[in-house]
């Protein structure tokens, strides 16, 4: 039997193609969504889904969620003494979904269509396939989540070149994709997002909002901070869901039979969440900009992910797009239903073809830095991103750092992959030390350049301009047994990228042209050129090829217009 599976960061779901329609299969608790959570005990006992989430409050160290973010990396998690890879954890969720299908139909599924984010790279896709194999499922096809959502919303019946916007706000991630059908092939034209924005952040806002009313309450006395926070999080999620259908709801914490509560109104919550809602705009703009599609030509805006059920999010979208989004398919179910439609097509001998967007860096890469706060206290272990997640690869970026101590003799950079500000929460990839000349603090400059390509090879260069000293390190995936020759070839390819955009020929030429024009005019025209030049220089400093290309085009256009008005 072939099933369709949405293997999500927060929740997963499984669906079947039956009697010509996709149908979700409920789990043992009768629910269509199974939390992507795993908990283990010493004796080898394991819990998946809702039961694992429940265990989170009492055994946080033995329980894990959001492991999808680790897929394709060499990191592991140790729960109750057992070390597991992200594939193992995902496989446990997949196995539990397969159990549910077997319980519901009497037949054990052997094959699956599994969905993955559009931005997943080859390694992450391979890891997902491996998770399927570990769970005893032959992965017939991996399809992009936005493609699956589009299928569920009836994209296959739409005409060619009618782009959709898929707005997917889940528990911990936010993805915007522009999807289109072209010559019978589904194309994800662009995808953007924020992997640190989701329902969880709205929970945190709500918890912070009620905290002053609840702290001090007798029920909370003597309760450890970890336990209190875990309970607050659960209560916040419950309350937030209630606020999706009602104007007010009670935020209640129950601890050992005692409870503490306070009333929350939709209005107060929406006000507190305004900052998060504003963050939803940027990825939408970036995705549209990347594929040069304007809002008016979108044939539909479809909602995916549980957190799009919040009225505050829907209102913001209606304002943003000037029309109501399409929520005819249950946002939590769309991806799994789409996977089942693909399964249906495959079993009928067809199957939709899709192409993927260009590769992007799946995680942020950076180094640790230190800083002094306003009280002079030293904080180290702060993450300084160099290549941000979702940056199209191959890419090369340079950041400048300065010494922090007087007469410091060396600088050590630890290299991390991840999104947390505290580097200890990220994955350490390596460490590089360079000697520096002893000088007063802040006087020695050290440049760190990261160069990264689709194959996952990270080339790190550290340079001390004052002495001309350089150090280099190449980081390859632990599970990637590439030959030295392959590595050398990849590095040769990357070498070409190691130029600051300021020094690239196109940009140098444009800068020179704009500067000449600036010198040739006075008054208003000169101001306009000056302004555009500043914008372009700002874009160069971001080292983001897309922003640079946009700014260069804009400046070029302006200069062309000015030239066209020339009296000669
Ligand atoms: P997903 O990752 O797509 O499964 O989405 C999970 C997120 O959706 C969690 O943050 C849930 O709190 C949120 N969610 C689910 N149902 C609702 C609802 N009715 N109202 C508000 N948020 C919801």
XYZ file of C-alpha atoms and ligand atoms in Angstrom:
591
model
C 0.000 0.000 0.000
C 1.181 3.506 -0.937
C 0.504 6.351 1.514
C 1.130 10.107 1.508
C 2.971 11.534 4.509
C 3.490 15.075 5.715
C 6.555 14.758 7.954
C 6.334 18.135 9.673
C 8.472 20.056 12.138
C 5.674 20.278 14.718
C 3.073 17.796 13.474
C 2.924 14.967 10.979
C -0.009 13.389 9.195
C -0.706 10.459 6.887
C -3.303 10.166 4.141
C -4.451 7.582 1.603
C -5.865 7.812 -1.886
C -9.138 5.959 -1.634
C -12.263 5.895 -3.801
C -10.880 8.703 -5.924
C -10.240 11.119 -3.059
C -7.432 11.724 -0.560
C -8.356 10.735 2.994
C -6.519 11.362 6.234
C -5.953 8.473 8.597
C -6.506 9.295 12.284
C -4.039 8.086 14.911
C -4.805 5.875 17.898
C -6.257 8.905 19.724
C -8.583 9.613 16.818
C -6.602 12.709 15.785
C -5.459 13.510 12.291
C -2.264 15.192 13.448
C 0.506 13.416 15.306
C 3.021 15.707 17.009
C 6.554 15.102 15.667
C 7.840 14.390 19.162
C 9.749 11.450 20.615
C 10.397 10.524 24.234
C 12.478 7.650 25.577
C 12.880 5.962 28.963
C 15.849 4.017 30.369
C 14.293 0.588 29.851
C 13.999 1.246 26.102
C 10.365 2.224 26.217
C 9.447 4.934 23.714
C 6.604 7.348 23.115
C 5.762 9.151 19.902
C 3.277 11.948 19.263
C 0.846 13.277 21.836
C 2.181 10.926 24.520
C 5.705 12.254 23.980
C 4.459 15.843 24.190
C 2.776 15.016 27.499
C 6.041 13.567 28.769
C 7.820 16.785 27.858
C 6.494 18.472 31.015
C 7.907 15.812 33.324
C 10.914 14.524 31.340
C 12.142 17.419 29.207
C 15.663 15.947 28.906
C 14.373 12.633 27.519
C 12.009 14.205 25.011
C 12.742 15.885 21.708
C 10.754 17.890 19.164
C 11.650 19.906 16.052
C 14.277 17.345 14.985
C 13.311 17.956 11.379
C 15.540 21.023 11.587
C 18.515 18.689 12.124
C 17.830 16.474 9.097
C 20.867 16.166 6.856
C 23.316 17.115 9.594
C 25.613 14.863 11.559
C 24.151 15.960 14.896
C 22.560 13.467 17.226
C 20.324 13.550 20.274
C 20.751 11.457 23.404
C 17.530 10.556 25.206
C 17.642 8.448 28.373
C 21.111 7.206 27.406
C 20.259 6.256 23.820
C 21.841 8.236 21.003
C 19.660 8.810 17.975
C 20.178 10.518 14.627
C 17.550 12.871 13.187
C 16.750 10.073 10.708
C 16.107 7.628 13.558
C 13.768 10.113 15.235
C 11.907 10.848 12.005
C 11.683 7.112 11.357
C 9.984 6.657 14.733
C 7.324 9.161 13.707
C 6.929 7.493 10.300
C 6.610 4.069 11.916
C 3.943 5.358 14.262
C 1.993 6.761 11.285
C 2.350 3.413 9.492
C 1.003 1.676 12.635
C -2.036 3.966 12.531
C -2.694 3.118 8.902
C -2.396 -0.577 9.670
C -4.801 -0.229 12.609
C -7.305 1.657 10.460
C -7.171 -0.455 7.304
C -5.779 -3.797 8.408
C -2.953 -3.410 5.908
C 0.607 -2.306 6.606
C 1.804 0.411 4.219
C 5.025 -0.494 2.419
C 5.520 2.547 0.211
C 5.202 6.272 0.754
C 5.259 9.695 -0.831
C 6.867 11.991 1.738
C 6.855 15.772 1.636
C 9.889 17.982 2.291
C 10.354 21.764 2.384
C 11.155 23.252 -1.026
C 14.476 24.527 0.307
C 15.689 21.099 1.522
C 19.011 20.337 -0.153
C 20.229 16.983 -1.418
C 21.544 15.870 1.952
C 18.329 16.713 3.733
C 16.358 14.883 1.061
C 18.636 11.859 1.327
C 18.190 11.877 5.101
C 14.414 11.917 4.664
C 14.590 8.947 2.305
C 16.776 7.131 4.817
C 14.236 7.810 7.578
C 11.610 6.159 5.359
C 13.832 3.122 4.847
C 14.520 2.790 8.585
C 10.761 2.833 9.134
C 10.319 0.057 6.563
C 8.808 2.294 3.894
C 10.006 2.467 0.336
C 10.016 6.152 -0.523
C 8.460 6.274 -3.989
C 8.780 10.014 -4.282
C 9.696 13.043 -2.210
C 7.613 16.062 -3.108
C 7.937 19.671 -2.054
C 5.503 20.751 0.645
C 4.199 23.759 -1.310
C 3.642 21.506 -4.327
C 1.661 19.103 -2.167
C -0.377 21.977 -0.733
C -1.022 23.295 -4.221
C -2.242 19.841 -5.304
C -4.641 19.731 -2.373
C -5.979 23.139 -3.369
C -6.579 21.924 -6.924
C -3.562 23.269 -8.758
C -3.639 20.359 -11.184
C -6.958 21.728 -12.513
C -5.587 25.214 -13.029
C -4.159 26.452 -16.269
C -0.504 26.953 -17.038
C 1.177 30.063 -15.689
C -1.313 30.817 -12.959
C 0.946 31.319 -9.963
C -0.218 30.502 -6.444
C 1.262 31.803 -3.244
C 1.511 29.141 -0.547
C 1.628 30.745 2.885
C 2.746 28.124 5.396
C 2.943 29.135 9.036
C 3.560 26.115 11.246
C 4.556 25.683 14.859
C 8.148 26.790 14.457
C 8.715 27.658 10.824
C 7.326 30.019 8.255
C 7.606 29.326 4.529
C 6.335 31.294 1.602
C 6.469 29.722 -1.857
C 5.324 30.780 -5.258
C 4.176 27.728 -7.177
C 3.165 27.462 -10.786
C 2.262 24.848 -13.340
C 4.216 25.075 -16.591
C 3.918 22.547 -19.411
C 2.483 20.028 -17.001
C 5.374 20.447 -14.574
C 4.956 21.988 -11.153
C 7.552 24.588 -10.515
C 8.396 26.200 -7.205
C 9.397 29.568 -8.602
C 10.673 31.028 -5.367
C 10.659 30.244 -1.737
C 11.494 32.356 1.277
C 10.836 32.118 4.944
C 11.889 32.464 8.497
C 12.790 29.270 10.280
C 12.430 30.954 13.629
C 8.871 32.136 13.285
C 5.759 30.133 13.992
C 2.952 29.388 16.411
C 5.552 28.826 19.175
C 6.554 32.476 19.032
C 2.940 33.542 19.400
C 2.766 31.232 22.440
C 5.810 32.938 23.915
C 4.234 36.381 23.395
C 1.055 35.257 25.100
C 2.947 33.685 28.012
C 4.962 36.868 28.509
C 1.789 38.896 28.412
C 0.081 37.007 31.261
C 3.191 36.334 33.327
C 2.849 39.447 35.526
C -0.686 38.386 36.521
C 0.331 34.805 37.269
C 3.780 35.028 38.917
C 3.209 35.443 42.658
C 0.170 33.126 42.561
C 0.099 30.546 45.377
C -0.252 27.651 42.916
C 3.162 28.489 41.471
C 5.067 28.599 44.722
C 8.021 26.240 44.905
C 7.636 25.179 41.263
C 10.936 25.042 39.361
C 11.428 27.520 36.539
C 11.867 24.761 33.942
C 8.645 23.106 34.937
C 6.785 26.399 35.167
C 7.967 27.421 31.703
C 6.952 24.089 30.199
C 3.485 24.409 31.726
C 3.193 28.039 30.642
C 3.986 26.999 27.080
C 1.306 24.318 27.048
C -1.250 26.699 28.590
C -0.337 29.429 26.100
C -0.938 27.122 23.153
C -4.300 26.015 24.535
C -5.386 29.598 25.127
C -4.204 30.753 21.729
C -6.220 28.046 20.011
C -9.273 29.043 22.025
C -8.766 32.642 20.920
C -9.035 31.504 17.296
C -12.744 30.951 17.764
C -13.665 33.243 20.613
C -13.142 36.846 21.669
C -11.713 35.879 25.026
C -10.325 32.840 26.766
C -8.953 31.901 30.143
C -5.239 31.242 30.499
C -5.051 28.529 33.135
C -2.063 26.788 34.675
C -2.760 23.663 36.676
C -0.001 22.390 38.923
C -0.425 19.458 41.275
C -4.173 19.995 41.519
C -3.907 23.747 42.163
C -4.641 26.240 39.427
C -3.877 29.819 38.554
C -5.690 31.654 35.783
C -6.372 34.943 34.088
C -8.666 36.136 31.274
C -7.133 37.108 27.931
C -8.939 38.992 25.165
C -8.303 38.670 21.435
C -7.671 42.389 21.314
C -4.900 42.318 23.924
C -3.305 39.266 22.290
C -3.391 40.849 18.848
C -1.765 43.953 20.179
C 0.988 41.927 21.840
C 1.517 39.897 18.667
C 1.734 42.911 16.335
C 5.529 42.662 16.133
C 5.385 39.023 15.005
C 2.674 39.756 12.479
C 4.877 42.430 10.933
C 7.599 39.823 10.417
C 5.308 37.878 8.082
C 5.638 40.523 5.402
C 9.301 40.318 4.460
C 9.438 36.717 3.222
C 6.323 37.359 1.107
C 7.966 40.365 -0.497
C 11.234 38.528 -1.004
C 9.579 35.499 -2.629
C 7.562 37.684 -5.001
C 10.578 39.793 -5.802
C 12.785 36.775 -6.470
C 10.498 35.494 -9.203
C 9.385 38.904 -10.465
C 5.732 38.201 -9.932
C 3.498 40.946 -8.613
C 0.711 40.417 -6.127
C -1.994 41.127 -8.696
C -0.972 38.238 -10.913
C -1.297 35.664 -8.139
C -4.284 33.496 -8.904
C -4.665 32.447 -5.275
C -3.196 32.722 -1.800
C -3.496 29.405 -0.033
C -3.086 28.831 3.671
C -1.103 25.959 5.119
C -0.012 25.226 8.696
C -1.972 25.326 11.924
C -0.871 28.797 12.893
C -2.656 30.330 9.872
C -5.851 29.606 11.764
C -5.177 32.572 13.995
C -7.561 35.382 13.035
C -4.774 37.908 13.587
C -2.744 36.224 10.841
C -5.699 36.017 8.440
C -6.542 39.669 8.967
C -2.954 40.653 8.264
C -2.971 38.594 5.062
C -6.203 40.099 3.857
C -4.678 43.539 4.359
C -1.416 42.522 2.723
C -2.992 41.035 -0.413
C -6.163 43.106 -0.616
C -8.285 39.956 -0.784
C -9.240 36.978 1.307
C -6.863 34.038 1.348
C -8.140 30.644 0.275
C -8.756 28.331 3.191
C -11.097 25.862 1.547
C -8.757 23.034 2.500
C -7.991 22.576 6.190
C -4.579 24.267 6.599
C -3.227 21.487 8.825
C -4.236 18.805 6.374
C -3.352 20.300 3.002
C 0.204 18.931 2.757
C -0.703 15.349 3.726
C -3.737 15.397 1.424
C -1.527 16.648 -1.404
C 0.945 13.826 -0.733
C -1.944 11.360 -0.985
C -3.046 12.908 -4.292
C 0.495 12.404 -5.597
C 0.330 8.826 -4.284
C -2.949 8.401 -6.174
C -1.394 9.738 -9.365
C 1.606 7.429 -8.981
C -0.517 4.359 -8.430
C -2.483 5.270 -11.547
C 0.790 5.219 -13.439
C 1.016 8.990 -13.737
C 2.486 11.250 -11.096
C 3.167 14.921 -11.325
C 6.633 16.032 -12.279
C 8.137 18.917 -10.412
C 11.269 20.937 -10.525
C 12.951 22.505 -7.629
C 14.219 25.982 -6.982
C 17.923 26.596 -6.982
C 19.678 25.335 -3.911
C 19.878 27.497 -0.851
C 21.939 27.199 2.334
C 19.673 25.262 4.673
C 21.160 26.614 7.908
C 22.900 29.746 8.994
C 26.687 29.409 9.213
C 28.747 31.660 11.432
C 31.310 31.982 14.195
C 31.281 32.697 17.914
C 32.037 36.231 19.036
C 32.229 38.048 22.303
C 30.932 41.406 23.370
C 30.878 43.640 26.427
C 27.521 44.876 27.714
C 26.732 48.352 29.074
C 27.995 47.254 32.508
C 31.335 46.120 31.147
C 30.484 42.452 31.613
C 32.027 40.156 29.046
C 29.700 37.808 27.124
C 31.233 35.237 24.837
C 29.568 32.474 22.871
C 27.411 34.855 20.887
C 26.637 33.714 17.362
C 27.743 35.969 14.519
C 26.103 34.719 11.311
C 28.199 34.934 8.161
C 26.105 33.016 5.628
C 22.435 33.204 6.507
C 20.017 30.386 5.959
C 18.158 30.488 2.653
C 20.983 32.272 0.907
C 21.231 30.875 -2.618
C 24.406 28.830 -3.005
C 27.198 28.801 -4.059
C 27.992 31.840 -1.991
C 30.953 33.581 -0.396
C 30.674 36.160 2.391
C 33.244 37.988 4.459
C 32.834 39.541 7.909
C 35.321 41.689 9.790
C 36.156 41.218 13.474
C 38.472 43.031 15.889
C 40.525 41.959 18.889
C 38.861 42.394 22.256
C 41.766 42.356 24.699
C 44.890 44.485 25.036
C 47.968 42.651 23.744
C 45.892 39.669 22.735
C 48.223 37.172 20.986
C 45.738 35.067 19.078
C 42.127 34.893 17.986
C 40.154 31.661 17.923
C 37.012 31.277 15.895
C 34.724 28.351 16.455
C 32.536 27.660 13.434
C 28.875 26.908 13.955
C 25.808 25.938 12.015
C 22.411 26.821 13.411
C 20.062 29.614 14.222
C 20.408 30.241 17.972
C 22.082 33.383 19.289
C 23.765 31.308 21.976
C 26.320 29.286 19.991
C 26.129 26.425 22.485
C 22.692 25.648 21.064
C 24.110 25.415 17.537
C 26.153 22.676 15.926
C 29.910 23.173 16.141
C 31.685 22.343 12.911
C 35.276 23.219 13.722
C 37.721 25.702 15.154
C 40.463 27.884 13.729
C 43.127 29.948 15.532
C 45.298 32.735 14.103
C 48.135 34.553 15.854
C 47.773 38.354 15.946
C 50.318 41.073 16.742
C 50.051 42.365 20.340
C 48.272 45.735 20.199
C 45.630 47.611 22.193
C 42.150 46.079 22.132
C 40.167 46.711 18.964
C 43.186 47.598 16.872
C 43.795 44.330 15.106
C 41.408 43.388 12.347
C 40.654 39.787 11.449
C 38.633 38.910 8.344
C 36.644 35.711 8.228
C 35.397 34.497 4.887
C 32.968 31.608 4.439
C 32.467 30.054 1.037
C 29.808 27.406 0.627
C 28.443 25.343 -2.250
C 25.567 22.985 -3.027
C 27.503 19.909 -2.042
C 27.718 21.168 1.527
C 31.434 21.955 1.483
C 32.344 24.920 3.660
C 35.638 26.678 3.001
C 36.754 28.961 5.849
C 39.481 31.575 5.377
C 40.767 33.714 8.219
C 43.106 36.599 7.395
C 44.972 39.153 9.508
C 45.662 42.075 7.144
C 48.202 43.644 9.576
C 50.574 40.691 9.227
C 49.356 39.157 5.994
C 48.832 35.893 7.825
C 46.072 33.565 6.643
C 44.630 30.286 7.824
C 42.260 28.020 5.978
C 40.037 25.137 6.901
C 37.714 23.002 4.815
C 34.723 21.503 6.532
C 33.055 18.529 4.909
C 30.101 16.620 6.238
C 31.084 13.810 8.549
C 28.878 11.377 6.679
C 30.174 12.628 3.393
C 33.044 10.406 2.337
C 34.304 12.457 -0.526
C 37.678 11.879 -2.077
C 40.440 14.442 -1.713
C 40.206 14.990 -5.458
C 36.508 15.903 -5.268
C 37.200 18.281 -2.431
C 39.994 19.928 -4.378
C 37.690 20.345 -7.377
C 34.921 21.868 -5.281
C 37.394 24.270 -3.719
C 38.661 25.338 -7.114
C 35.105 26.175 -8.130
C 34.611 28.134 -4.924
C 37.830 30.096 -5.378
C 36.147 32.197 -8.053
C 33.577 33.420 -5.540
C 36.045 34.795 -3.071
C 35.861 38.354 -4.282
C 33.931 41.041 -2.458
C 31.053 42.249 -4.661
C 32.696 45.693 -4.489
C 35.505 44.259 -6.611
C 33.387 42.432 -9.178
C 33.719 43.847 -12.683
C 30.003 44.678 -13.209
C 29.807 46.470 -9.910
C 33.086 48.306 -10.331
C 31.885 49.545 -13.729
C 28.537 50.665 -12.353
C 30.142 52.486 -9.433
C 32.515 54.286 -11.787
C 29.683 55.254 -14.117
C 27.568 56.613 -11.250
C 30.476 58.538 -9.806
C 31.185 60.121 -13.188
C 27.530 61.095 -13.522
C 27.564 62.566 -10.010
C 30.528 64.716 -10.925
C 28.857 65.834 -14.158
C 25.731 67.290 -12.550
C 24.737 69.722 -9.834
C 21.614 70.394 -7.794
C 18.653 68.030 -7.769
C 19.969 65.548 -10.331
C 23.213 65.263 -8.406
C 21.241 64.555 -5.216
C 19.220 61.876 -6.938
C 22.364 60.195 -8.278
C 24.025 60.475 -4.876
C 21.070 58.826 -3.218
C 20.959 55.940 -5.706
C 24.707 55.498 -5.347
C 24.385 55.212 -1.569
C 21.638 52.606 -2.029
C 23.857 50.598 -4.337
C 26.824 50.792 -1.974
C 24.538 49.648 0.843
C 23.438 46.670 -1.260
C 27.095 45.797 -1.987
C 27.790 45.698 1.723
C 25.055 43.100 2.238
C 27.018 40.790 -0.154
C 23.639 39.432 -1.215
C 23.801 38.805 -4.977
C 20.065 39.321 -5.471
C 19.904 42.615 -3.603
C 23.009 43.751 -5.433
C 21.560 42.819 -8.823
C 18.328 44.676 -8.026
C 20.171 47.782 -6.822
C 22.528 47.687 -9.815
C 19.589 47.460 -12.221
C 17.839 50.355 -10.489
C 20.954 52.521 -10.611
C 21.611 51.603 -14.245
C 18.045 52.499 -15.165
C 18.304 55.855 -13.429
C 21.546 56.669 -15.215
C 20.039 55.619 -18.566
C 17.088 57.958 -17.960
C 19.412 60.806 -17.095
C 21.505 60.103 -20.200
C 18.354 60.095 -22.344
C 17.597 63.643 -21.240
C 21.001 64.856 -22.237
C 20.839 67.912 -24.504
C 23.255 66.340 -26.999
P 1.891 22.763 12.034
O 3.367 22.858 12.247
O 1.459 23.155 10.672
O 1.300 21.488 12.476
O 1.248 23.903 12.950
C 1.246 23.812 14.330
C 0.934 25.166 14.889
O -0.402 25.526 14.595
C 1.068 25.205 16.394
O 1.763 26.376 16.767
C -0.367 25.250 16.849
O -0.495 25.949 18.061
C -1.036 26.016 15.741
N -2.482 25.788 15.700
C -3.127 24.645 15.457
N -4.457 24.829 15.524
C -4.664 26.127 15.830
C -5.824 26.953 16.042
N -7.042 26.459 15.971
N -5.621 28.257 16.343
C -4.376 28.759 16.421
N -3.265 28.045 16.241
C -3.390 26.739 15.938
